[in-house]
mmCIF file of C-alpha atoms in Angstrom:
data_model
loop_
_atom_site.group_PDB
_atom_site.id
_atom_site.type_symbol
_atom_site.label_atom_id
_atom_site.label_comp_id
_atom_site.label_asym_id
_atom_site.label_seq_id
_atom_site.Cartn_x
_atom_site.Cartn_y
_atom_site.Cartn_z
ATOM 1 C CA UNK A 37 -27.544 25.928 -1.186
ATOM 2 C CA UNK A 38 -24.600 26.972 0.190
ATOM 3 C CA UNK A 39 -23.731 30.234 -2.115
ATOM 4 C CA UNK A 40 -20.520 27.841 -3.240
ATOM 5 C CA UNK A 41 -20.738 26.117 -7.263
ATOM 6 C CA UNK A 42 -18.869 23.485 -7.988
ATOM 7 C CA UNK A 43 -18.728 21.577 -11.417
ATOM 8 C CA UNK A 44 -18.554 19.272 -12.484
ATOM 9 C CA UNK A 45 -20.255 16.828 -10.305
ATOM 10 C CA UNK A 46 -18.731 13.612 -11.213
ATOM 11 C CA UNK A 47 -15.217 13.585 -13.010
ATOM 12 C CA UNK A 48 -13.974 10.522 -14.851
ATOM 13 C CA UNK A 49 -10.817 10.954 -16.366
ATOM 14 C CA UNK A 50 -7.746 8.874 -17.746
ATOM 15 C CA UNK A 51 -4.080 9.333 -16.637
ATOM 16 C CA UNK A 52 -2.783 10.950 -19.323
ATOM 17 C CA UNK A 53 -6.293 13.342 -19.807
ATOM 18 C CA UNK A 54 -6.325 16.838 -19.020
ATOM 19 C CA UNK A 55 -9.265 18.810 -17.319
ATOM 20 C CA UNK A 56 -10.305 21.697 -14.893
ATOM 21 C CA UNK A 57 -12.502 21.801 -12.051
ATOM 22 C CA UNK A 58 -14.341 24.975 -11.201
ATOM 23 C CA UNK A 59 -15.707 26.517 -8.099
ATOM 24 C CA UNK A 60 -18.065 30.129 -8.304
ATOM 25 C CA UNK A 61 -19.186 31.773 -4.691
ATOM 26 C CA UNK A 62 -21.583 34.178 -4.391
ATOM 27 C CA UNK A 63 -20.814 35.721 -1.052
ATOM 28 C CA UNK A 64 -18.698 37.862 -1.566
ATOM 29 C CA UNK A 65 -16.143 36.550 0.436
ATOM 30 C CA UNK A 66 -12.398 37.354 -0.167
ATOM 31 C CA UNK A 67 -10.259 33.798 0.537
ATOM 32 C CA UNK A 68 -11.204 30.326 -1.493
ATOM 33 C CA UNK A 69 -9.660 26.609 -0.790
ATOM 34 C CA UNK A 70 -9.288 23.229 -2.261
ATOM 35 C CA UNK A 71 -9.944 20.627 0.091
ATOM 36 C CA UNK A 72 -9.375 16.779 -0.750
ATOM 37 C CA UNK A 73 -11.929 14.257 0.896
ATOM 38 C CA UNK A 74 -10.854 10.717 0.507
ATOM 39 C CA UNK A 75 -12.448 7.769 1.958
ATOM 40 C CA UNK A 76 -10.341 7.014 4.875
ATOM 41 C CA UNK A 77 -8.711 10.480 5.427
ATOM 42 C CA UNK A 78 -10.036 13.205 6.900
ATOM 43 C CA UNK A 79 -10.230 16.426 5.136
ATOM 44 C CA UNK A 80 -6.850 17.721 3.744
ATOM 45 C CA UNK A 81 -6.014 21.269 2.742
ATOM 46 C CA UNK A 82 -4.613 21.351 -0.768
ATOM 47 C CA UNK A 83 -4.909 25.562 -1.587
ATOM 48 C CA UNK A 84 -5.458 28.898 -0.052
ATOM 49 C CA UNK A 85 -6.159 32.297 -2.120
ATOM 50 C CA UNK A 86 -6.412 35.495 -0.073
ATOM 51 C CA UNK A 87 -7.649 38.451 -2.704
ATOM 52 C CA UNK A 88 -6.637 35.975 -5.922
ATOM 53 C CA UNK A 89 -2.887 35.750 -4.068
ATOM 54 C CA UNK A 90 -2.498 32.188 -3.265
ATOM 55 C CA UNK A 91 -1.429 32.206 0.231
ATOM 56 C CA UNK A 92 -0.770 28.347 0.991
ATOM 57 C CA UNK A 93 0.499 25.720 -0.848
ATOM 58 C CA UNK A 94 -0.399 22.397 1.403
ATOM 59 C CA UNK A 95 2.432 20.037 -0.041
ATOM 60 C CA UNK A 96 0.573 19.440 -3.332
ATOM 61 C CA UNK A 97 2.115 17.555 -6.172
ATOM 62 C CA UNK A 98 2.502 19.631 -9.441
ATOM 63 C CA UNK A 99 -0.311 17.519 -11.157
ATOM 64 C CA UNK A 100 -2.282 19.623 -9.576
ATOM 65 C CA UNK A 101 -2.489 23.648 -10.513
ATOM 66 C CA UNK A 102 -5.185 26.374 -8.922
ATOM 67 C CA UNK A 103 -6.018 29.074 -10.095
ATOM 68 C CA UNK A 104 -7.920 32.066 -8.687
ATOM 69 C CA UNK A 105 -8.950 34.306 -11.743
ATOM 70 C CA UNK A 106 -10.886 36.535 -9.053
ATOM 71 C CA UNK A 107 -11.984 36.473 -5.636
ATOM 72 C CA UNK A 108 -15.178 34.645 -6.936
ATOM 73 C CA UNK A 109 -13.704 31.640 -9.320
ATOM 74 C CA UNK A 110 -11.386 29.085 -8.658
ATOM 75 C CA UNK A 111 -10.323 26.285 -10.709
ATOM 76 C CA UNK A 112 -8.170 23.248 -10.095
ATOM 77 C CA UNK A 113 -6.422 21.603 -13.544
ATOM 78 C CA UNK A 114 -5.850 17.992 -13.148
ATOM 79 C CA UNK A 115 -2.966 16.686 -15.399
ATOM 80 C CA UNK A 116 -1.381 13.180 -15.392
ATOM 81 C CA UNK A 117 -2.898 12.191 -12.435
ATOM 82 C CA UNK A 118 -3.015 8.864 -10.622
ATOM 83 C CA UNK A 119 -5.112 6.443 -9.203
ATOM 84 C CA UNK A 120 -4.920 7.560 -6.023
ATOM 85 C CA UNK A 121 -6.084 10.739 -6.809
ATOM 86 C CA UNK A 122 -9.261 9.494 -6.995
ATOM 87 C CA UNK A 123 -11.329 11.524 -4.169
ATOM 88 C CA UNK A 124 -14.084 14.363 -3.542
ATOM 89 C CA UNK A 125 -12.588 17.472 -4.074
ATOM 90 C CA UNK A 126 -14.295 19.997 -2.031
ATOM 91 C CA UNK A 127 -14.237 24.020 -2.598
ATOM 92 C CA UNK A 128 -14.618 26.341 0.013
ATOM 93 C CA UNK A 129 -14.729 29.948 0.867
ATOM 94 C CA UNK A 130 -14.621 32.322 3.427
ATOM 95 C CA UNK A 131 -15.360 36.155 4.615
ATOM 96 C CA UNK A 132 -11.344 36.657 5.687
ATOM 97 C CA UNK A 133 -8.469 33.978 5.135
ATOM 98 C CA UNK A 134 -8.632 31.545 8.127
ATOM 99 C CA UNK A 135 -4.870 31.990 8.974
ATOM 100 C CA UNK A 136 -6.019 35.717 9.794
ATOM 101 C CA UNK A 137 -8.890 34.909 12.256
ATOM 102 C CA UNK A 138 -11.322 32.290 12.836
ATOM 103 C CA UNK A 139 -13.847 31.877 9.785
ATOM 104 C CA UNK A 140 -16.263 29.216 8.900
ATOM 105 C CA UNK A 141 -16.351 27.886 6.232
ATOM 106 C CA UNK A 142 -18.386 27.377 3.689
ATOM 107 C CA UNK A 143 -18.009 24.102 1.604
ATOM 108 C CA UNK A 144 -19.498 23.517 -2.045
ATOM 109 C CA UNK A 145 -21.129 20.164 -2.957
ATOM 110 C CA UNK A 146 -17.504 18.848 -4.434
ATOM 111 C CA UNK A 147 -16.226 17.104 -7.556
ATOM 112 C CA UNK A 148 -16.173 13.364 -7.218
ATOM 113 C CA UNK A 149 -13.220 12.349 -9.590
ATOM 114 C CA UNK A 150 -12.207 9.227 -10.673
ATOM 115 C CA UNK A 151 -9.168 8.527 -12.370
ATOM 116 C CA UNK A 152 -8.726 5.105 -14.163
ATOM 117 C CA UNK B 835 -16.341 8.775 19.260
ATOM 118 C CA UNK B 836 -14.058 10.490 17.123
ATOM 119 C CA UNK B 837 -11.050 9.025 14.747
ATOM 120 C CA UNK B 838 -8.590 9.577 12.147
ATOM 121 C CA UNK B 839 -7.945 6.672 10.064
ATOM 122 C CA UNK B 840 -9.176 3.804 8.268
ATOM 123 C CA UNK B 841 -12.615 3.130 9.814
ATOM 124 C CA UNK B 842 -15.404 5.867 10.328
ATOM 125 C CA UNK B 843 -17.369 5.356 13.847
ATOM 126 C CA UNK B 844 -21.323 5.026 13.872
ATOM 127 C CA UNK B 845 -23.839 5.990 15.830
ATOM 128 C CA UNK B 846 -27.254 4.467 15.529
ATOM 129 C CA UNK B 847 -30.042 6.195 17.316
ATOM 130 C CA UNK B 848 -33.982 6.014 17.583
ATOM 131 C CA UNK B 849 -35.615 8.431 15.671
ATOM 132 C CA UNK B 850 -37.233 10.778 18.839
ATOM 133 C CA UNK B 851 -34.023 10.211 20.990
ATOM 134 C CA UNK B 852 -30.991 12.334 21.645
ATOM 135 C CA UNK B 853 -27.953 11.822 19.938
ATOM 136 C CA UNK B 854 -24.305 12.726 21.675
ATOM 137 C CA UNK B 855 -21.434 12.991 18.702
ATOM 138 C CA UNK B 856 -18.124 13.514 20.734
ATOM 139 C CA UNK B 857 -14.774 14.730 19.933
ATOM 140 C CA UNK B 858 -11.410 14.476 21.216
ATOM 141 C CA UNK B 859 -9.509 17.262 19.808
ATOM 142 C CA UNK B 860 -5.696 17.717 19.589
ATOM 143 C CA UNK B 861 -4.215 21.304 20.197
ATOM 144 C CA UNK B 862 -4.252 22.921 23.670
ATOM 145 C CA UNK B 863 -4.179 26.078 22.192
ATOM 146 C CA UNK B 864 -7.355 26.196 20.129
ATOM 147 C CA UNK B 865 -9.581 28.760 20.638
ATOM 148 C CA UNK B 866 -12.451 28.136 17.862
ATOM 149 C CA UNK B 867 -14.411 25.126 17.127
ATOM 150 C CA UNK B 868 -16.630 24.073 14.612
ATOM 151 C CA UNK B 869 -19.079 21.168 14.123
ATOM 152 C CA UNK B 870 -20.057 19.931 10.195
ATOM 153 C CA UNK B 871 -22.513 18.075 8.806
ATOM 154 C CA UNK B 872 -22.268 16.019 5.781
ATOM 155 C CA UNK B 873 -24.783 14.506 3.812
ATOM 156 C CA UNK B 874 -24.337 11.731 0.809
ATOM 157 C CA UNK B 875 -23.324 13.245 -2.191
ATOM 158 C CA UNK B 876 -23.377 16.832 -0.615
ATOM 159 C CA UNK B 877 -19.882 19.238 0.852
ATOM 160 C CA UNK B 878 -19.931 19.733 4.289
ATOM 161 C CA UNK B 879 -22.345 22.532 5.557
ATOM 162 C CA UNK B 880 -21.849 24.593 8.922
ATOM 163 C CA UNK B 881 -23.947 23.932 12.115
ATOM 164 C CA UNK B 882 -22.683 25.532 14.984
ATOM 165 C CA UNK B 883 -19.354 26.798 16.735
ATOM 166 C CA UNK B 884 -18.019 27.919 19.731
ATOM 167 C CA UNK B 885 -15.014 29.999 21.044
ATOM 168 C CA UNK B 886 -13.035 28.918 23.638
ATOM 169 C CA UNK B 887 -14.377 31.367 26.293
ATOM 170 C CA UNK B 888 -17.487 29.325 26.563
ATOM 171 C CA UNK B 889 -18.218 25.968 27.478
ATOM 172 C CA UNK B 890 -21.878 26.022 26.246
ATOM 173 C CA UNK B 891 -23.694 26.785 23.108
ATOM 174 C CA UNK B 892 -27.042 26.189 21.615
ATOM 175 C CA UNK B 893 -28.321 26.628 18.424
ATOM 176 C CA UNK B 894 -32.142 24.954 17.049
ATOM 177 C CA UNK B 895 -32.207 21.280 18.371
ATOM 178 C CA UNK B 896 -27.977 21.239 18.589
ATOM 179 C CA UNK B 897 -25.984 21.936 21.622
ATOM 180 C CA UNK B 898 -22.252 22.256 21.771
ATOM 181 C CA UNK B 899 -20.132 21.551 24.978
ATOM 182 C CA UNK B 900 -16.272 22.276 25.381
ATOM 183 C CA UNK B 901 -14.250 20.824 28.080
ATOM 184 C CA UNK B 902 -11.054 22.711 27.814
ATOM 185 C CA UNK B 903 -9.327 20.580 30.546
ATOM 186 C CA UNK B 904 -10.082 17.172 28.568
ATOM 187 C CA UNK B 905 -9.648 18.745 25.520
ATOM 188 C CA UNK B 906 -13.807 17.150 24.303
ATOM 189 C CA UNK B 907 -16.162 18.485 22.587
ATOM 190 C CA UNK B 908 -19.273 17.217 22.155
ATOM 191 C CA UNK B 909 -22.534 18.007 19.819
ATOM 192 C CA UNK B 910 -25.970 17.075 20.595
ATOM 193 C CA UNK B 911 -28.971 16.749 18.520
ATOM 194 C CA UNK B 912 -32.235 16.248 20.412
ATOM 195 C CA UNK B 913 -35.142 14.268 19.174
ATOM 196 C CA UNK B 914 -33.165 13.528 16.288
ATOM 197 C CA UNK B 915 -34.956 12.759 13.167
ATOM 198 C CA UNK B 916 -34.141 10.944 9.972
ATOM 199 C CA UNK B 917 -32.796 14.009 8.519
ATOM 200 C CA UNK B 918 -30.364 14.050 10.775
ATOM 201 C CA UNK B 919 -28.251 11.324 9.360
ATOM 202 C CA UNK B 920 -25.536 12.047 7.947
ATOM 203 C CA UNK B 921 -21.619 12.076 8.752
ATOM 204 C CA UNK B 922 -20.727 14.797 11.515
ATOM 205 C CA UNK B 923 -17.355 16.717 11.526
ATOM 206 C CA UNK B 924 -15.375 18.680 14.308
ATOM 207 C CA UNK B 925 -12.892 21.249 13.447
ATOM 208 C CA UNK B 926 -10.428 23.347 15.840
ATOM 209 C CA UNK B 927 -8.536 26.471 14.884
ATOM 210 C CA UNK B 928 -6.372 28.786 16.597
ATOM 211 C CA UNK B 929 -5.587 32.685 14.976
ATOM 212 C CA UNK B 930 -3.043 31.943 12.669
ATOM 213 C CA UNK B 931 -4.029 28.325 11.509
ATOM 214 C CA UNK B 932 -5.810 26.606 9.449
ATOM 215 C CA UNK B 933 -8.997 24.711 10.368
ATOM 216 C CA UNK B 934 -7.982 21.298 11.211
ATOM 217 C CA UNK B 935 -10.578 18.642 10.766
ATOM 218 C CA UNK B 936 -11.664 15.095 12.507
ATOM 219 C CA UNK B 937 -12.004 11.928 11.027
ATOM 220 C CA UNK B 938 -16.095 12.429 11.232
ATOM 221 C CA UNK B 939 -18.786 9.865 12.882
ATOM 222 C CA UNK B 940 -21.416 8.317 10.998
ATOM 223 C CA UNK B 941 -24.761 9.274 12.739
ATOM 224 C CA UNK B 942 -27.788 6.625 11.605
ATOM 225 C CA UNK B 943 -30.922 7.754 12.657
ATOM 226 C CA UNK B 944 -33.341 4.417 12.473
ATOM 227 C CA UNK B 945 -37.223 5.564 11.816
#
C-alpha cells in the first residue's frame, strides 16, 4: 500500500460515455499527477497540481479534464474518448512538485480503461 | 538493456542468482535518478535512488551504480527471488524537470 487510491480498477466505457476517475493520497503531500501507461510507451505525463493549482498541462487533448478539488483528491473525466485511449492511467503524488526539486514519487495501483 | 518503443527487453534469471537491470539514460545534466518496480496489475512503487554526486548506493538486496561519463545506470538485485519479477523502471530528473521515465525491462525470475 502505497498511501495513493485509485478507483476504479478496471474502466470499460463507450465513446460517447461519460465518467471520472479518482485518485485519494494519504500523505499529505502537496503536488498530484496523471500519468498514462500504454503498452508500448513508456510512461507519459498527462497533469501536474501544485497546492490544487494545476501547474502543467502535458499536451493533453480536451477529452480529458483534471481536477484537483484539494491537495488530497484528484479526478480525471473521460468524455468522447477513443480507442486509443485505451491504457493504465496511473496517479501519483509527491511531498513538493517535481519541477521544484527532485521528489519520488509515489504511484497508485492505476485505472485500466478500455474504451470500445 | 533498456528501450523506448515497441518491444519490452527480458531478463530471465535463476532464482538464487544476481540480476543486473541496466540503463542508458539521455540527459547530461541529470542529477537524480530513480529505479521502479512494477508488478502485474499494480502502479509502479519506489526502490531506490541516487543523486548524481555518488556513483554507489545500496539499499536491502538492491544496489545502484551511476556512470556519469557513459551516462548508465545500473540496478542489481542479489539472490533474486521469485518476488522479484516484475517490470523494472529508471527515471532521471534534473531541478526544474519532470521525471522522465525508460521504456522498463521485464525481469523473470525462474524458481
Amino acid at each position: 500500500e502505497t498511501g495513493v487510491t485509485q478507483t476504479p480498477r478496471h474502466l470499460v466505457m463507450g465513446m460517447t460515455n461519460k465518467k471520472s476517475l479518482k485518485c485519494e493520497q494519504h500523505l499529505g503531500h502537496n503536488a498530484m499527477y496523471w500519468y498514462k501507461q500504454s503498452a508500448k510507451k513508456p510512461l507519459e505525463l498527462m497533469f501536474v497540481y501544485n497546492f490544487k493549482e494545476q501547474t502543467e498541462n502535458n499536451s493533453v487533448p480536451s477529452r480529458f479534464s483534471p481536477e484537483c478539488p484539494n491537495s488530497s483528491h484528484l479526478f480525471l473525466h473521460l468524455h468522447t474518448l477513443q480507442p486509443e485511449d485505451s491504457a493504465l492511467y496511473l496517479c501519483a503524488s509527491s511531498q513538493d512538485p517535481q519541477a521544484a526539486t527532485n521528489e519520488k514519487l509515489f504511484f497508485g495501483s492505476g485505472t485500466q480503461l478500455s474504451v470500445l | 538493456g533498456e528501450s523506448v518503443g515497441l518491444h519490452l527487453p527480458t531478463l530471465s534469471v535463476q532464482e538464487g542468482d544476481n540480476s543486473i537491470i541496466n540503463c542508458a539514460y539521455s540527459n547530461s545534466a541529470s542529477d537524480y535518478f530513480i529505479w521502479y518496480k512494477q508488478e502485474s496489475g499494480k502502479g509502479p512503487q519506489f526502490i531506490i535512488d541516487i543523486r548524481s554526486n555518488m556513483d554507489k548506493r545500496q539499499g536491502q538486496r538492491v544496489t545502484v551504480l551511476l556512470n556519469k561519463t557513459v551516462k548508465h545506470l545500473s540496478l542489481q538485485i542479489a539472490a533474486t527471488q521469485p518476488g522479484d519479477s516484475a517490470v523494472y523502471f529508471c527515471a532521471e530528473n534534473n531541478a526544474g524537470n519532470m521525471l522522465t521515465f525508460g521504456g522498463g525491462t521485464r525481469l523473470m525470475v525462474k524458481p
